[in-house]
Tab-separated table of C-alpha atoms and ligand atoms in Angstrom:
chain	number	residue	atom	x	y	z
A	2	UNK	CA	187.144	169.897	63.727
A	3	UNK	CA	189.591	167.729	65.284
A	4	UNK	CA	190.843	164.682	63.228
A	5	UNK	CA	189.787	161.966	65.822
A	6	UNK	CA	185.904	163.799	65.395
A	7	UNK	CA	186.640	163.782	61.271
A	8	UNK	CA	187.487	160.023	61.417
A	9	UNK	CA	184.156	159.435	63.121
A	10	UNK	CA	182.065	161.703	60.893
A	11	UNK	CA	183.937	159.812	57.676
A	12	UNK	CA	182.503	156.910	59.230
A	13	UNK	CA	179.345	157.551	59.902
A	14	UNK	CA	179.007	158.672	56.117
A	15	UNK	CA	180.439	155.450	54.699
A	16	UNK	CA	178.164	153.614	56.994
A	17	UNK	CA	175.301	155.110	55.241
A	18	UNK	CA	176.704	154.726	51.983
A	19	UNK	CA	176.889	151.158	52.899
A	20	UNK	CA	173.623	151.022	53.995
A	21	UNK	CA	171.432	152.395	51.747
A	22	UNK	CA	171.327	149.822	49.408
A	23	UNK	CA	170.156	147.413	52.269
A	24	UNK	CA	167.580	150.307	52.883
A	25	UNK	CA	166.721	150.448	49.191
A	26	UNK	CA	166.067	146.661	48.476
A	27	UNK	CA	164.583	145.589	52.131
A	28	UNK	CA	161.705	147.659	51.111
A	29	UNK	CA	160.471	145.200	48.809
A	30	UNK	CA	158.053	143.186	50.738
A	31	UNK	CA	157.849	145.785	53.424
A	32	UNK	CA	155.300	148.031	51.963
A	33	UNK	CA	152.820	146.883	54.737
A	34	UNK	CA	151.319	149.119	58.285
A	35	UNK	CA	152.148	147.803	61.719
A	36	UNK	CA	150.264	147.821	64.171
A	37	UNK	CA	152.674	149.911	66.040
A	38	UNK	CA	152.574	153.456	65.982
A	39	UNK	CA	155.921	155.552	66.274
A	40	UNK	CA	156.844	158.234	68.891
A	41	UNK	CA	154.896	160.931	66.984
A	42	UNK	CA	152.054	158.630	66.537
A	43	UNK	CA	152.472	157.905	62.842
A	44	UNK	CA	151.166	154.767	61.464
A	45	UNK	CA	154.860	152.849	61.129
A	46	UNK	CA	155.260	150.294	58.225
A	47	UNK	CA	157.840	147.540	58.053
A	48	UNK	CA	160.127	148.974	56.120
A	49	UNK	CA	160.256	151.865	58.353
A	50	UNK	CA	161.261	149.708	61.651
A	51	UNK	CA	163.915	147.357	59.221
A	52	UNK	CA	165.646	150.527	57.971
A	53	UNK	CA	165.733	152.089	61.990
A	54	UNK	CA	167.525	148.730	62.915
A	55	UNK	CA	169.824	148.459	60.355
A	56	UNK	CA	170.838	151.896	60.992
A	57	UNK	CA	170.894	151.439	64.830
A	58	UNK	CA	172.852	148.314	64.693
A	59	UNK	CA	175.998	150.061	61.873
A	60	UNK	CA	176.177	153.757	63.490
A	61	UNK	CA	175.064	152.494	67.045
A	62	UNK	CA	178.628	150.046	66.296
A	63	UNK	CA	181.153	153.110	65.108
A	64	UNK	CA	183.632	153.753	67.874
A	65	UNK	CA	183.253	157.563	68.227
A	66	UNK	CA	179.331	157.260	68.176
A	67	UNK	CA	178.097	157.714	71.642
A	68	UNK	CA	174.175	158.151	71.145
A	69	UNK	CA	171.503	156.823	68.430
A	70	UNK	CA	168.199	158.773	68.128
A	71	UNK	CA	165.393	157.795	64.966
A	72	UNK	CA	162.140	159.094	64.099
A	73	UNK	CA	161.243	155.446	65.046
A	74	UNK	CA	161.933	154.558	68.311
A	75	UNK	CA	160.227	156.685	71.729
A	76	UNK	CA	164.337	157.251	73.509
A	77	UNK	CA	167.612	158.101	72.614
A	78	UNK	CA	169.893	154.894	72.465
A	79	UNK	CA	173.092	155.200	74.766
A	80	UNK	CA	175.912	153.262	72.606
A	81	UNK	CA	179.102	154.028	73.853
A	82	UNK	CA	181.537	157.781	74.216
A	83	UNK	CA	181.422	160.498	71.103
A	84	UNK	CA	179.463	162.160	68.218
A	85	UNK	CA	175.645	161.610	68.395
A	86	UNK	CA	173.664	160.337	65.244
A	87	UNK	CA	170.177	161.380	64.959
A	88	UNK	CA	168.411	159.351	61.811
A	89	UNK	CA	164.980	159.864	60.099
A	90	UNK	CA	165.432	156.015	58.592
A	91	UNK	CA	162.697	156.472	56.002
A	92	UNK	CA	161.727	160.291	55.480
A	93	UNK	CA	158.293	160.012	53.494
A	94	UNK	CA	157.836	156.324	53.746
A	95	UNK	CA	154.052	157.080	52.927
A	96	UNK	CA	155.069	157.058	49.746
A	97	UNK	CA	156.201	154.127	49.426
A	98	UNK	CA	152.057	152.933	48.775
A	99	UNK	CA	152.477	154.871	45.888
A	100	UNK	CA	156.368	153.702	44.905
A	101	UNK	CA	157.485	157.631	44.621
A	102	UNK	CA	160.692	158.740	46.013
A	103	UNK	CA	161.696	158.453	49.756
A	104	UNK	CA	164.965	159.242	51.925
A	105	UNK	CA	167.405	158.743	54.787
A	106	UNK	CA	168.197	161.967	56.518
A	107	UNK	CA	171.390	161.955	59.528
A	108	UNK	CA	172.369	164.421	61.707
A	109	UNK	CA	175.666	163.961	63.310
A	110	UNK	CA	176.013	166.137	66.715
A	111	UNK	CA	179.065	167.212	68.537
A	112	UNK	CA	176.643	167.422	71.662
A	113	UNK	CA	173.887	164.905	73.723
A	114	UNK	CA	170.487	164.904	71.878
A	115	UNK	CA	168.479	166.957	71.546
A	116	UNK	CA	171.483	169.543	70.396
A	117	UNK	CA	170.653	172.703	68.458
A	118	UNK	CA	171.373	172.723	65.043
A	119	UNK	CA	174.839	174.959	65.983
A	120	UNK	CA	176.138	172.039	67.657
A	121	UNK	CA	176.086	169.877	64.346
A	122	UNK	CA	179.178	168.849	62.781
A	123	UNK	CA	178.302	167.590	59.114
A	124	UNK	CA	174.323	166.523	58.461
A	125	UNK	CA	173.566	164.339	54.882
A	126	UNK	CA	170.537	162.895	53.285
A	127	UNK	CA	170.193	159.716	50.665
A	128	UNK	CA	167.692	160.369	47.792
A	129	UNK	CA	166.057	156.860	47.137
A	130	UNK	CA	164.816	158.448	43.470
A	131	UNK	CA	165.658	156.484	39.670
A	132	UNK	CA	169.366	156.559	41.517
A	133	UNK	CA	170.459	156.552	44.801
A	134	UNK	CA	172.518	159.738	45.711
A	135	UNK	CA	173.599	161.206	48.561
A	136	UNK	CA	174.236	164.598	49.637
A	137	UNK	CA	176.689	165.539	52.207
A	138	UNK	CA	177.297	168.577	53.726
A	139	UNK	CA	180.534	169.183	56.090
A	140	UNK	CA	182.864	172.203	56.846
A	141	UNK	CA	180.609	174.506	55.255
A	142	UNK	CA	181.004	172.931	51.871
A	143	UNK	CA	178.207	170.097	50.019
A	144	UNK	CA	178.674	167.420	47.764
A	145	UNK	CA	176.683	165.413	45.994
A	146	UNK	CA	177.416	161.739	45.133
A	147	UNK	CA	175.687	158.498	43.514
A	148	UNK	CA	175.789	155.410	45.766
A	149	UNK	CA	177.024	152.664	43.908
A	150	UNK	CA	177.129	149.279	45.257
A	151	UNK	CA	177.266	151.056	48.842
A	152	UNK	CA	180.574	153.142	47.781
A	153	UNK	CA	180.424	157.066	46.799
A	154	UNK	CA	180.942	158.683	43.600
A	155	UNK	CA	181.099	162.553	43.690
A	156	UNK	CA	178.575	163.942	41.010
A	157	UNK	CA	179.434	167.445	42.077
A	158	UNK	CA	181.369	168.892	44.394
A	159	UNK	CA	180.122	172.257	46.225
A	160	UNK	CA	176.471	171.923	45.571
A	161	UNK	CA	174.957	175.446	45.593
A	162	UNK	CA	171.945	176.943	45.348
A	163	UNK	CA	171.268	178.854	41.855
A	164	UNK	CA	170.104	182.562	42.095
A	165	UNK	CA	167.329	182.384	40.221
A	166	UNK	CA	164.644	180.344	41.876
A	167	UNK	CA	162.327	177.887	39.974
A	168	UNK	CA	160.446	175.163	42.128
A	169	UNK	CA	158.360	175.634	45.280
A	170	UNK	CA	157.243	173.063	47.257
A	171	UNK	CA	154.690	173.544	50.243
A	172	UNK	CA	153.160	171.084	52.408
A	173	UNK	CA	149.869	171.390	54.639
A	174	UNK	CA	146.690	171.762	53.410
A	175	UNK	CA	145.685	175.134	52.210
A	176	UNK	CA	142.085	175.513	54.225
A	177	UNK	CA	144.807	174.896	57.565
A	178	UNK	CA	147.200	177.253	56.480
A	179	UNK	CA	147.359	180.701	58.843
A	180	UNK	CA	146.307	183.393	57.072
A	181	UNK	CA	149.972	185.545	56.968
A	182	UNK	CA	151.325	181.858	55.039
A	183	UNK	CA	148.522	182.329	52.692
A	184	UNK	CA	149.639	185.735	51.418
A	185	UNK	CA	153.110	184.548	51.414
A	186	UNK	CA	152.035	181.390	49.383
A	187	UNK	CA	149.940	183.164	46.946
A	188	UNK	CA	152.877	185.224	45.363
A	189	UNK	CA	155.287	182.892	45.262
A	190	UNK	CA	152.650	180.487	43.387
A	191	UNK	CA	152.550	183.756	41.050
A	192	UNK	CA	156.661	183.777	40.172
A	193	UNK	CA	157.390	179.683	40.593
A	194	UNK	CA	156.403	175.919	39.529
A	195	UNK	CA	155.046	173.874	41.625
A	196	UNK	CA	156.961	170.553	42.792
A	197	UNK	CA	155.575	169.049	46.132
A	198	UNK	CA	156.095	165.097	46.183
A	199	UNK	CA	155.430	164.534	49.636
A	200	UNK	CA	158.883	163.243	50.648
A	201	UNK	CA	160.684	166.123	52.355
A	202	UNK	CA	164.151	165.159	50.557
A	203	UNK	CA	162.833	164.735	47.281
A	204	UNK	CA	161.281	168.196	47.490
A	205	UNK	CA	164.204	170.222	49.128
A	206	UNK	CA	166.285	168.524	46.678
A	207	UNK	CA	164.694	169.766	43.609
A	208	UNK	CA	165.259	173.323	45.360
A	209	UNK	CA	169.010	172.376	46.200
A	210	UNK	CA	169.183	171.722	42.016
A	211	UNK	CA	166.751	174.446	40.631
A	212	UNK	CA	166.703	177.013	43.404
A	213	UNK	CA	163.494	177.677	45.136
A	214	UNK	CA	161.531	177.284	48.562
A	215	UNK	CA	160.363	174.369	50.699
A	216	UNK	CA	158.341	174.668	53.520
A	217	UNK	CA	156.169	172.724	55.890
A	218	UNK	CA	154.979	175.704	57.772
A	219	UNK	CA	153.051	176.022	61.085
A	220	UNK	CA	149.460	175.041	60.555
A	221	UNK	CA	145.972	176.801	62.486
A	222	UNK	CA	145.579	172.755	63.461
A	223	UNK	CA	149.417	172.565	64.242
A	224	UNK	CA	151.356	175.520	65.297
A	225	UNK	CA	154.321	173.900	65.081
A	226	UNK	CA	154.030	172.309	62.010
A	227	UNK	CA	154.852	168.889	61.074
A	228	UNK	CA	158.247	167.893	60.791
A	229	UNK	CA	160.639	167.063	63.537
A	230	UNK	CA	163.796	169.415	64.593
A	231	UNK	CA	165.930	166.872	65.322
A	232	UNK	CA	165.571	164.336	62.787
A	233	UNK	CA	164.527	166.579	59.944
A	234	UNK	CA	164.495	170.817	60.581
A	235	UNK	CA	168.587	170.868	61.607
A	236	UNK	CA	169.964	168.689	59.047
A	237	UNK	CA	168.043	170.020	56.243
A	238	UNK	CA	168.445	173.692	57.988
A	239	UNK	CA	172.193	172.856	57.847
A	240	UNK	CA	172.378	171.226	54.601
A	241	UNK	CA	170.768	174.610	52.714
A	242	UNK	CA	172.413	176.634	54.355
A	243	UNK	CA	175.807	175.167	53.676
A	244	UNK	CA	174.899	175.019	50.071
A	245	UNK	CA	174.280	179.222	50.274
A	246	UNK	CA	170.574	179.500	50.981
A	247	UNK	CA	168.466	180.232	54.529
A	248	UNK	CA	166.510	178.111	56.999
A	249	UNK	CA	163.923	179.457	58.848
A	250	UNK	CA	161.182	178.505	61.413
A	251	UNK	CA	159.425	182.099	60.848
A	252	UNK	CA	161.540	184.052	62.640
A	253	UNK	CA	165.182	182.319	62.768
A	254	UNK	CA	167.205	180.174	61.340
A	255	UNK	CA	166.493	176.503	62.342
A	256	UNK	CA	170.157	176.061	63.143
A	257	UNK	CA	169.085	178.841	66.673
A	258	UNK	CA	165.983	176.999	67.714
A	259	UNK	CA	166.519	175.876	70.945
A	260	UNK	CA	165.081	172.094	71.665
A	261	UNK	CA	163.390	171.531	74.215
A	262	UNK	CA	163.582	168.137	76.303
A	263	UNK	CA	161.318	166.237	73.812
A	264	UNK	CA	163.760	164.723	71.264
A	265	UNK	CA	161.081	164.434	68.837
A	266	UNK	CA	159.838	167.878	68.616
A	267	UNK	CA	157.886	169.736	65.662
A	268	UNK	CA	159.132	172.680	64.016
A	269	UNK	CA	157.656	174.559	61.221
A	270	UNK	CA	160.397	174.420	58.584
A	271	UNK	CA	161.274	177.258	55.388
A	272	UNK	CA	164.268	176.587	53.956
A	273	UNK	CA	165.379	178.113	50.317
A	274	UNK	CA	166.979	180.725	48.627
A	275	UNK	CA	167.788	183.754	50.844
A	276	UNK	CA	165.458	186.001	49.227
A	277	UNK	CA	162.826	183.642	49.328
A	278	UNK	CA	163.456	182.963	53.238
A	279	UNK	CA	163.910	186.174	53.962
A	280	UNK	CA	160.430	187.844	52.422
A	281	UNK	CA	158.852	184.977	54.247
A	282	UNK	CA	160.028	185.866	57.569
A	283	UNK	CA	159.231	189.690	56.412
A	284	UNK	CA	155.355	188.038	55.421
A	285	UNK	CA	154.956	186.183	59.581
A	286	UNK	CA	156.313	189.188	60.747
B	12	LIG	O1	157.036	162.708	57.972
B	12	LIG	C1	157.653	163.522	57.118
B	12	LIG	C2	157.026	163.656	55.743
B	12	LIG	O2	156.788	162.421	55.146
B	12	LIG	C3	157.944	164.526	54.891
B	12	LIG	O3	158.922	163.805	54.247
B	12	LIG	C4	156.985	165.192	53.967
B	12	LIG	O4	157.436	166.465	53.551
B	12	LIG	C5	155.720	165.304	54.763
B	12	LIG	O5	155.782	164.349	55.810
B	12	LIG	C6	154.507	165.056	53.913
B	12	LIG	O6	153.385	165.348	54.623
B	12	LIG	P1	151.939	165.471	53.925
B	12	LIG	O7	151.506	164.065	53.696
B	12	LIG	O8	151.134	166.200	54.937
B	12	LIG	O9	152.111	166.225	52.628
């Protein structure tokens, strides 16, 4: 990568350093619905739309950033020349009822949004669990750090996923799961524990530390699952697969799917160990 496009994407990941612990203590207070619904049509709560404008406002301000895209707002925000941030502000924010874990996911693109997941240049999530951490993943190499008072300290340096899988994680109801995902499900419930939080980082980051598989696969009610490609199915595609294991959405790796116009479009996700990626693929074949 050239260093003017390093600079930016060193940036962008102190900015969110910075951030989160805005993120983390403006959600006291915030735990409330709007009445607004967001571009997918999920309920939005305050702490959702404060975290999407802090976030706007920092990245939308880094010389080198040139567009802004969140799970919460309908367009993609023009803000000046360069790299394009896509942001999921609050991933699992439904959670936050409940006080269980929630995260930040960014995507940082070296093309306009919606980019496939080949055109990203380094992709990173915060994990708002008993610490706040955050996981970067750049050059083909992650890292894992705590945020402390909005500054990283690396905790371990070329995360990678361990051979021998432990945790699985699957979202969707069962009674809506096709049939072939069934099968598929069924043995892996036979060889793994269970660990499904309902925040998508929480979950694929117990597999990124014990090894295992996360999915959110296609449902009969939703053939193209839940999540969004953009905001959610490239970065975490990216992150995994930097850190040794596979993404999938059935067939291919997330990082090939090619988005269409709608920047917030679904895509069922599998990400995981190879083996585990791989024998599902073999399972929707
Ligand atoms: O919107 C995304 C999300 O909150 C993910 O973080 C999570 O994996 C999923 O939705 C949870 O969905 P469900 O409530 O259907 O389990």
């Amino acid at each position: 990568m050239p260093a003017s496009l390093e600079a930016t994407v060193d940036e962008v990941v102190e900015t969110v350093a910075e951030t989160a612990p805005d993120v983390r203590s403006g959600l006291v207070g915030r735990r409330s619905y709007r009445e607004t619904a967001n571009a997918s049509g999920e309920r939005q709560l305050a702490a959702d739309v404060h975290a999407d404008e802090l976030f706007e406002e920092r990245l939308g301000d880094i010389d080198g950033v040139g567009e802004y895209a969140s799970e919460e707002r309908d367009g993609v925000v023009d803000v000046g020349e360069g790299l394009s941030v896509a942001v999921d502000p609050l991933d699992g924010s439904s959670n936050l009822k409940s006080n269980n874990a929630m995260g930040t996911i960014v995507a940082v693109y070296d093309a306009d949004l919606p980019a496939r997941g080949e055109d990203l240049v380094a992709a990173a999530f915060v994990l708002y669990g008993p610490i706040t951490s955050m996981t970067v993943a750049r050059d083909g190499t992650v890292t894992e750090y705590e945020v402390v008072d909005g500054e990283l300290r690396e905790t371990e340096a070329d995360v990678t996923l361990p051979e021998d899988p432990v945790v699985y994680g699957f979202g969707g109801r069962v009674p809506d799961w096709p049939a072939d995902f069934e099968t598929y499900a069924r043995e892996v419930e036979q060889e793994l524990k269970l660990r499904y939080g309902g925040a998508m980082i929480a979950d694929v980051n117990q597999v990124l530390e014990y090894g295992g598989v996360f999915a959110y696969p296609a449902l009969d009610s939703a053939p193209n699952g839940k999540l969004r490609l953009q905001f959610e199915g490239n970065p975490i595609g990216y992150i995994v697969e930097c850190a040794g294991g596979a993404s999938s959405d059935g067939t291919q790796s997330l990082l090939s799917v090619e988005p269409t116009d709608d920047v917030h479009q679904r895509v069922p996700l599998h990400v995981g160990n190879e083996s585990l990626v791989g024998r599902l693929e073999d399972a929707l074949d």
